[in-house]
PDB file of C-alpha atoms in Angstrom:
ATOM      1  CA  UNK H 669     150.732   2.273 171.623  1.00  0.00           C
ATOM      2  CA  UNK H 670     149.115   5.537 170.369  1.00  0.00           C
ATOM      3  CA  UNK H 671     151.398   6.643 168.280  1.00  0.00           C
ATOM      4  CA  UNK H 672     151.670   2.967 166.614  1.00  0.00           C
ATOM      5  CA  UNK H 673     147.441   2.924 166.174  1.00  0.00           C
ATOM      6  CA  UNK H 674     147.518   6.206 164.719  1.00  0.00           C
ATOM      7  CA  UNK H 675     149.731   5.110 162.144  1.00  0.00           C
ATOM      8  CA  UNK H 676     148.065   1.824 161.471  1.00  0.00           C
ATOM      9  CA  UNK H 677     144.395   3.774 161.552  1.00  0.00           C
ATOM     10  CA  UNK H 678     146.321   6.295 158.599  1.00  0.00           C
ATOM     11  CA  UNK H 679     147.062   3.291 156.398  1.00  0.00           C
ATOM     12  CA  UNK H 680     143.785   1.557 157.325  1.00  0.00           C
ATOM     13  CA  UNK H 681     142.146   4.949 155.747  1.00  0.00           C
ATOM     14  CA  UNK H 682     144.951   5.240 152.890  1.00  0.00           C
ATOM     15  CA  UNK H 683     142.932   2.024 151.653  1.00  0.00           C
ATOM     16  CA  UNK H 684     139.509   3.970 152.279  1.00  0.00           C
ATOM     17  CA  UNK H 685     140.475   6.684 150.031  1.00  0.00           C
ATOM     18  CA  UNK H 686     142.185   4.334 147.559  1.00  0.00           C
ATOM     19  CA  UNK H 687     139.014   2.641 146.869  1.00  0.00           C
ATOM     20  CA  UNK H 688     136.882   5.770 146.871  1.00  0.00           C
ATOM     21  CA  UNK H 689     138.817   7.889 144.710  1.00  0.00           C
ATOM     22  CA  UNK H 690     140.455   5.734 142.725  1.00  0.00           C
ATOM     23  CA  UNK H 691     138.691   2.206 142.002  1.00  0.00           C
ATOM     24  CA  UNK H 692     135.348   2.870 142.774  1.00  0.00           C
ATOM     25  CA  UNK H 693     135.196   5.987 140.374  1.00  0.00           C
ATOM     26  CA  UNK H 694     137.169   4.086 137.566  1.00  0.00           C
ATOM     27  CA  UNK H 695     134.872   0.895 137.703  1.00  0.00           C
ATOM     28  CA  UNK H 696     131.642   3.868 137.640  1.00  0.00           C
ATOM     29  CA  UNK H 697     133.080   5.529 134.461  1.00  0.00           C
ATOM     30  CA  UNK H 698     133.553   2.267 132.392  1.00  0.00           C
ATOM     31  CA  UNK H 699     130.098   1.008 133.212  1.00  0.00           C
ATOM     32  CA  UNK H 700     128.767   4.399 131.934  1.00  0.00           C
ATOM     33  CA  UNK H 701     131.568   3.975 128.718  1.00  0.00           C
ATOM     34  CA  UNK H 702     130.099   0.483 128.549  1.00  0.00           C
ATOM     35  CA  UNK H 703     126.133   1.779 128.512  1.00  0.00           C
ATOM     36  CA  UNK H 704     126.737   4.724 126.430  1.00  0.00           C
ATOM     37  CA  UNK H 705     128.146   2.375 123.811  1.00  0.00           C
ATOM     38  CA  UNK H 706     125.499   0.218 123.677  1.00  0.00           C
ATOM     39  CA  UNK H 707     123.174   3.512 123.227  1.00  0.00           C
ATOM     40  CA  UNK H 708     124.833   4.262 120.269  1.00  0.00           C
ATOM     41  CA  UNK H 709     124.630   0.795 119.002  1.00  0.00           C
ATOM     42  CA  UNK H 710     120.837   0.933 119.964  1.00  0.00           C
ATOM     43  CA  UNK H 711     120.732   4.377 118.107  1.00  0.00           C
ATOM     44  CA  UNK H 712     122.198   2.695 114.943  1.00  0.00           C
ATOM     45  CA  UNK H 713     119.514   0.105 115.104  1.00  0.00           C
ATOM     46  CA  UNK H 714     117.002   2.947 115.210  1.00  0.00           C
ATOM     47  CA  UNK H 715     118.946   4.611 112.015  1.00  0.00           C
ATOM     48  CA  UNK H 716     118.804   1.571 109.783  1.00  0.00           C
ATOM     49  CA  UNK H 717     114.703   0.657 110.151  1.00  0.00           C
ATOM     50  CA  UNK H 718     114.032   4.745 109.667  1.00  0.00           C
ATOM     51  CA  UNK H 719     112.358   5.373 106.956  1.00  0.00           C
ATOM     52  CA  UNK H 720     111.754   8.881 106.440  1.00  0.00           C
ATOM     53  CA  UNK H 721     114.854  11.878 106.408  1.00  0.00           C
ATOM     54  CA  UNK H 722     113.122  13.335 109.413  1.00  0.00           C
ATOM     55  CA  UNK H 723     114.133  10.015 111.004  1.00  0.00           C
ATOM     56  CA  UNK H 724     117.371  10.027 110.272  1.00  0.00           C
ATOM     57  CA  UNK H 725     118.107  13.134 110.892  1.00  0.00           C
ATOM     58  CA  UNK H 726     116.395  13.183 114.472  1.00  0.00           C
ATOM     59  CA  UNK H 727     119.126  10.090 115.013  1.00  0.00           C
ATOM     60  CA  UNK H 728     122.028  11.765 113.668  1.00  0.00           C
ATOM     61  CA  UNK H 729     121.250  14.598 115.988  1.00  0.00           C
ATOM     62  CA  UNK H 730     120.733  11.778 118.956  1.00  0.00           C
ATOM     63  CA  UNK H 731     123.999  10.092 118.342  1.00  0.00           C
ATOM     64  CA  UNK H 732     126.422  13.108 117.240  1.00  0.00           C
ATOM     65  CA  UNK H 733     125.105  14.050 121.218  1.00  0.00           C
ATOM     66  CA  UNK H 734     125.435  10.300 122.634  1.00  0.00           C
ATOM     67  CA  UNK H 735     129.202  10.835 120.812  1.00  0.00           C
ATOM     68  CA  UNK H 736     129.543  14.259 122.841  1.00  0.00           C
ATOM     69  CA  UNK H 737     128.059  12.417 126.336  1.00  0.00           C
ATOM     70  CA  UNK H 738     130.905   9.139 125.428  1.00  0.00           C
ATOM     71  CA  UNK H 739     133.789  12.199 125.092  1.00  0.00           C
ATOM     72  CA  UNK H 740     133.324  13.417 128.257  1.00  0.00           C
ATOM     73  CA  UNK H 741     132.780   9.987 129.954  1.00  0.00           C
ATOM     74  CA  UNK H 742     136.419   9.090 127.945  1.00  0.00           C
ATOM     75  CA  UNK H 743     137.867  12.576 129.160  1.00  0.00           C
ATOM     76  CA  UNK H 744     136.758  11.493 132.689  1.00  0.00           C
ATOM     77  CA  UNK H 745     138.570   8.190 132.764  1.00  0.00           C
ATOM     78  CA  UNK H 746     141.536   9.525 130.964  1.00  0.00           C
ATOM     79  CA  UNK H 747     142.035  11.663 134.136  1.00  0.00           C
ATOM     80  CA  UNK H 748     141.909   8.143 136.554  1.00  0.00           C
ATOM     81  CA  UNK H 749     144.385   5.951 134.540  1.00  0.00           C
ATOM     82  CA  UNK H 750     147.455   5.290 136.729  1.00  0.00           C
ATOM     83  CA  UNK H 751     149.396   2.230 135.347  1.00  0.00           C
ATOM     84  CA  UNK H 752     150.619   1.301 132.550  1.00  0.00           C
ATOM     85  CA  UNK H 753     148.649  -1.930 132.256  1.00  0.00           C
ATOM     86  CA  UNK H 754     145.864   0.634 132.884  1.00  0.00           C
ATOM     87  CA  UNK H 755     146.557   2.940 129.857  1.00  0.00           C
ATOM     88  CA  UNK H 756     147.054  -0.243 127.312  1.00  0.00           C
ATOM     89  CA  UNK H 757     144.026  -1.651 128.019  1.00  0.00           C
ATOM     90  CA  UNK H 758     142.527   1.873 127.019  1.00  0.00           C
ATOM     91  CA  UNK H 759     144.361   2.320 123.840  1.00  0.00           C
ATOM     92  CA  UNK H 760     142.866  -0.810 122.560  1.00  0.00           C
ATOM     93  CA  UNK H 761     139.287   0.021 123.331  1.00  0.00           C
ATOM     94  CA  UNK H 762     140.033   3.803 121.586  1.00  0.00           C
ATOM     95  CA  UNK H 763     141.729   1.937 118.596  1.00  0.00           C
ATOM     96  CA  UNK H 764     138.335  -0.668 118.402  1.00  0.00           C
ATOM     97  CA  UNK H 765     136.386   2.384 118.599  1.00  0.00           C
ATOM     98  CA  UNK H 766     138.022   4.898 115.907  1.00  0.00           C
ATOM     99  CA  UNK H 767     137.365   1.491 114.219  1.00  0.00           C
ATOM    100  CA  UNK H 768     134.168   0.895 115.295  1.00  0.00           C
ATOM    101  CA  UNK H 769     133.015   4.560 113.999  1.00  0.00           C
ATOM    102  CA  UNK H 770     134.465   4.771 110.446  1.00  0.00           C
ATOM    103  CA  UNK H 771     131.981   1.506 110.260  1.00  0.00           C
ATOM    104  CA  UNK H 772     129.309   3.859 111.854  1.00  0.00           C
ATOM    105  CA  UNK H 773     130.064   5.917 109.007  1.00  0.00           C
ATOM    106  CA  UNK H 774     129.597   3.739 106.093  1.00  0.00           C
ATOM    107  CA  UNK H 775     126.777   2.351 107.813  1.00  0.00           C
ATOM    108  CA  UNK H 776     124.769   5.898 107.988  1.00  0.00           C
ATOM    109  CA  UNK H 777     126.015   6.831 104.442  1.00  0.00           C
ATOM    110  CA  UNK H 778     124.472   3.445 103.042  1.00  0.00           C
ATOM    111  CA  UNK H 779     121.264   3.988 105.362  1.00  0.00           C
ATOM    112  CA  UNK H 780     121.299   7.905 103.561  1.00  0.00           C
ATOM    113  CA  UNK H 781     121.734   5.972  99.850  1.00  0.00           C
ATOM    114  CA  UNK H 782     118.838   3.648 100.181  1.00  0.00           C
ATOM    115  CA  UNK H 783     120.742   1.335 100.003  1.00  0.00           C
ATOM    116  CA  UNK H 784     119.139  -0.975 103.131  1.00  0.00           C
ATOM    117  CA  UNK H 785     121.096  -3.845 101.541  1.00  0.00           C
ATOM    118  CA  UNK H 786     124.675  -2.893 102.327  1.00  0.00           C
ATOM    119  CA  UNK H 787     123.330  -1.599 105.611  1.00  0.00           C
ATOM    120  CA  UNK H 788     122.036  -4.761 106.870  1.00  0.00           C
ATOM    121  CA  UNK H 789     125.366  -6.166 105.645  1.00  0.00           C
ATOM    122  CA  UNK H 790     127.201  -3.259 107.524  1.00  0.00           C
ATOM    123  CA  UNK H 791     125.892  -3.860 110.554  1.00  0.00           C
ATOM    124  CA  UNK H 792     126.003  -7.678 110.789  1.00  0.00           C
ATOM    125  CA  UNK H 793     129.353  -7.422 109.546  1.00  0.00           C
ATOM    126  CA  UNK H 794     132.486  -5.552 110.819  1.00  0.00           C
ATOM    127  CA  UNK H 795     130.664  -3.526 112.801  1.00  0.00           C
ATOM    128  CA  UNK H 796     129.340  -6.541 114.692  1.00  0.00           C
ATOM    129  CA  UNK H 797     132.677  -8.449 115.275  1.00  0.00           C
ATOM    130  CA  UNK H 798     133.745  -4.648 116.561  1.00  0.00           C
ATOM    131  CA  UNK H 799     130.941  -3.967 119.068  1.00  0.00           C
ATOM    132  CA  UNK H 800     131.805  -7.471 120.547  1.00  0.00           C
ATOM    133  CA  UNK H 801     135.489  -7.074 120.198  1.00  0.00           C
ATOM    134  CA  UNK H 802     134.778  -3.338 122.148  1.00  0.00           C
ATOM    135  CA  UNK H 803     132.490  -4.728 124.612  1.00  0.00           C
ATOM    136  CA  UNK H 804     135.162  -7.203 125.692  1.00  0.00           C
ATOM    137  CA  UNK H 805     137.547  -4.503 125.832  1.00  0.00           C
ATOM    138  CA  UNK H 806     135.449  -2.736 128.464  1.00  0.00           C
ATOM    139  CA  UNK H 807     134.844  -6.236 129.931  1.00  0.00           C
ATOM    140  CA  UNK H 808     138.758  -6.373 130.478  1.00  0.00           C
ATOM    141  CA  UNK H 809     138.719  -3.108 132.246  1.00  0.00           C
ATOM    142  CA  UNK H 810     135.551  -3.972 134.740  1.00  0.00           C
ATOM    143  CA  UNK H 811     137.539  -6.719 135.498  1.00  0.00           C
ATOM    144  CA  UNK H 812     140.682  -5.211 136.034  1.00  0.00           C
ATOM    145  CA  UNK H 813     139.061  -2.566 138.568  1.00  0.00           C
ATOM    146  CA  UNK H 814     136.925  -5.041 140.333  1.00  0.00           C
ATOM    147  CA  UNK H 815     140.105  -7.190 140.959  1.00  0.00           C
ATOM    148  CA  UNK H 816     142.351  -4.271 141.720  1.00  0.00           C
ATOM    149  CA  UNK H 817     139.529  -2.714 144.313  1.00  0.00           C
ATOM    150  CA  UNK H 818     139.285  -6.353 146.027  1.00  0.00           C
ATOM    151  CA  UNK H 819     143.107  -6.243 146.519  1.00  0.00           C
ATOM    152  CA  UNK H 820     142.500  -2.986 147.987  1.00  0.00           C
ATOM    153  CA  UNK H 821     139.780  -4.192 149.996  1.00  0.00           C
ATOM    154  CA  UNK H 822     141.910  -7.126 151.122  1.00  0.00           C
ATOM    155  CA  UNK H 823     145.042  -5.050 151.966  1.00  0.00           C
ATOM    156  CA  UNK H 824     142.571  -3.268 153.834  1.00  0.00           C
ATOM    157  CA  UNK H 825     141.095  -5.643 156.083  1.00  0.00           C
ATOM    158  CA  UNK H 826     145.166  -7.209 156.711  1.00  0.00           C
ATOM    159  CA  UNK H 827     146.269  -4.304 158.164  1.00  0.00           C
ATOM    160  CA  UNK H 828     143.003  -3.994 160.035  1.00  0.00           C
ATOM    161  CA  UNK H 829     143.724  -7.064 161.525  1.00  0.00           C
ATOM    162  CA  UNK H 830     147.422  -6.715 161.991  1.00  0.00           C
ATOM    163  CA  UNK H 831     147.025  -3.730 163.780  1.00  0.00           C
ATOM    164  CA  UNK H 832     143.957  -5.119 165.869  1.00  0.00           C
ATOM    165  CA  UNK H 833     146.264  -8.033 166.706  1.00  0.00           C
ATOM    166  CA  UNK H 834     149.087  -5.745 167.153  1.00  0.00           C
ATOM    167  CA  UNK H 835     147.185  -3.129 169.251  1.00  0.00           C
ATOM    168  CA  UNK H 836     145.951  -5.923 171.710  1.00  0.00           C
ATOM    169  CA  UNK H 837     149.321  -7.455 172.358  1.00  0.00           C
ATOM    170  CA  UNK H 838     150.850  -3.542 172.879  1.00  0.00           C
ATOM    171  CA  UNK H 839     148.063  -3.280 175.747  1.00  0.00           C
ATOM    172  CA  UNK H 840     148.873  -6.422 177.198  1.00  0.00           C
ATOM    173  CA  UNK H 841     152.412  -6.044 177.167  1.00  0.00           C
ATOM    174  CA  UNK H 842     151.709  -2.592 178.666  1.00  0.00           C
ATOM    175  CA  UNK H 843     149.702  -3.573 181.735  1.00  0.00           C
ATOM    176  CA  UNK H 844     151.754  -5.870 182.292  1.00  0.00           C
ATOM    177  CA  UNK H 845     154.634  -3.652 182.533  1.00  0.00           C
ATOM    178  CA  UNK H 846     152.735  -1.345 184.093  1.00  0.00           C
ATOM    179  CA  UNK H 847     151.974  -4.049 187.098  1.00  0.00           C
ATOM    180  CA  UNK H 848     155.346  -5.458 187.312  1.00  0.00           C
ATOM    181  CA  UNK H 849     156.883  -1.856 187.925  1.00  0.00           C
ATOM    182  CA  UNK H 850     154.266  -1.356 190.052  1.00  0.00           C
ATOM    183  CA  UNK H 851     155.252  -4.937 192.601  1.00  0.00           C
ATOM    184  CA  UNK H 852     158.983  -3.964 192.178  1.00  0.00           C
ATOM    185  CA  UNK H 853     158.239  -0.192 193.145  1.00  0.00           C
ATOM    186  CA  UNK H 854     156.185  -1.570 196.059  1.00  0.00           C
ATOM    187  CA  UNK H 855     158.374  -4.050 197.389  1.00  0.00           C
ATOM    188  CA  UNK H 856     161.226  -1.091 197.172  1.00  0.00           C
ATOM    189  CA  UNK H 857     159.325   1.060 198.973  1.00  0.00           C
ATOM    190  CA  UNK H 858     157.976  -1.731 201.610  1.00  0.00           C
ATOM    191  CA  UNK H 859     162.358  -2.628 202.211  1.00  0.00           C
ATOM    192  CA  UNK H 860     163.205   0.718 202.266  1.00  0.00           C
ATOM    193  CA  UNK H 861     160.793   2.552 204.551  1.00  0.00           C
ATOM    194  CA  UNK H 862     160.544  -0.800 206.994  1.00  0.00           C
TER     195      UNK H 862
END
């Protein structure tokens, strides 16, 4: 019986430190991937109704370190990708956003030209239908840790329960046991001795 709980109490904790170390951080990283993103979107809002160079320059210094914050946030995740299914899901989001920032790009450069026209246009634009398209993308992978930390959660509380069950029936079976051989040890000793 205590060997068998001991083993059931290590995979009970396997699931522990599954969820800790592996969902839980994963799900924490995209939200901040998610929230940096929209800062930068927020940021490029800011650019386009500048209207002095000051301005713009105070936003390409905010966003160049918003793009340095996202990196290390990316380098982060990179590190807690395990499956396939995992890293796919991730390749799309960094092909949306390589997109997403040569539109960032144009966008800046026709903010820099004057040229508020094209900007408006720029951001309504592709780089609209690619902030949505990204924030899905992210959407996918909250989705795909929330489920995967639920199954963990679930696996969890099945072997809690199987080995509860388990346990209970071992400790039956053993006092049980334990009074039967204690009768038949009795009744020897009763014939025996007289």
């Amino acid at each position: 019986v205590g060997l068998f709980s001991i083993n059931q109490l290590a995979k009970v904790n396997a699931t522990a430190t599954d969820l800790s170390s592996r969902w839980m951080p994963a799900m924490r990283v995209i939200q901040d991937i998610k929230s940096q993103i929209a800062r930068v979107r927020t940021r490029e809002l800011q650019y386009i109704i500048s209207d002095q160079v000051s301005e713009l320059d105070k936003y390409d210094k905010v966003i160049a370190n918003d793009l340095v914050d996202l990196k290390k946030m990316q380098d982060e995740y990179v590190k807690l990708i395990k499956t396939p299914e995992e890293q796919a899901l991730y390749d799309e989001f960094l092909s949306l956003w390589d997109r997403y920032m040569a539109e960032d790009a144009k966008l800046r450069a026709a903010v820099r030209a004057d040229d508020d026209a094209l900007a408006k246009q720029l951001i309504r634009g592709e780089s609209n239908k690619l902030i949505v398209a990204l924030r899905g993308q992210v959407d996918k992978l909250v989705k795909y840790y929330g489920e995967g930390g639920n199954d963990a959660a679930k696996f969890g509380d099945q072997v809690y329960n199987s080995s509860r069950a388990w346990i209970l029936g071992l400790l039956v079976c053993s006092v049980v046991l334990g009074a039967l051989g204690a009768v038949l040890i009795t009744r020897w000793l009763v014939n025996t001795l007289g």
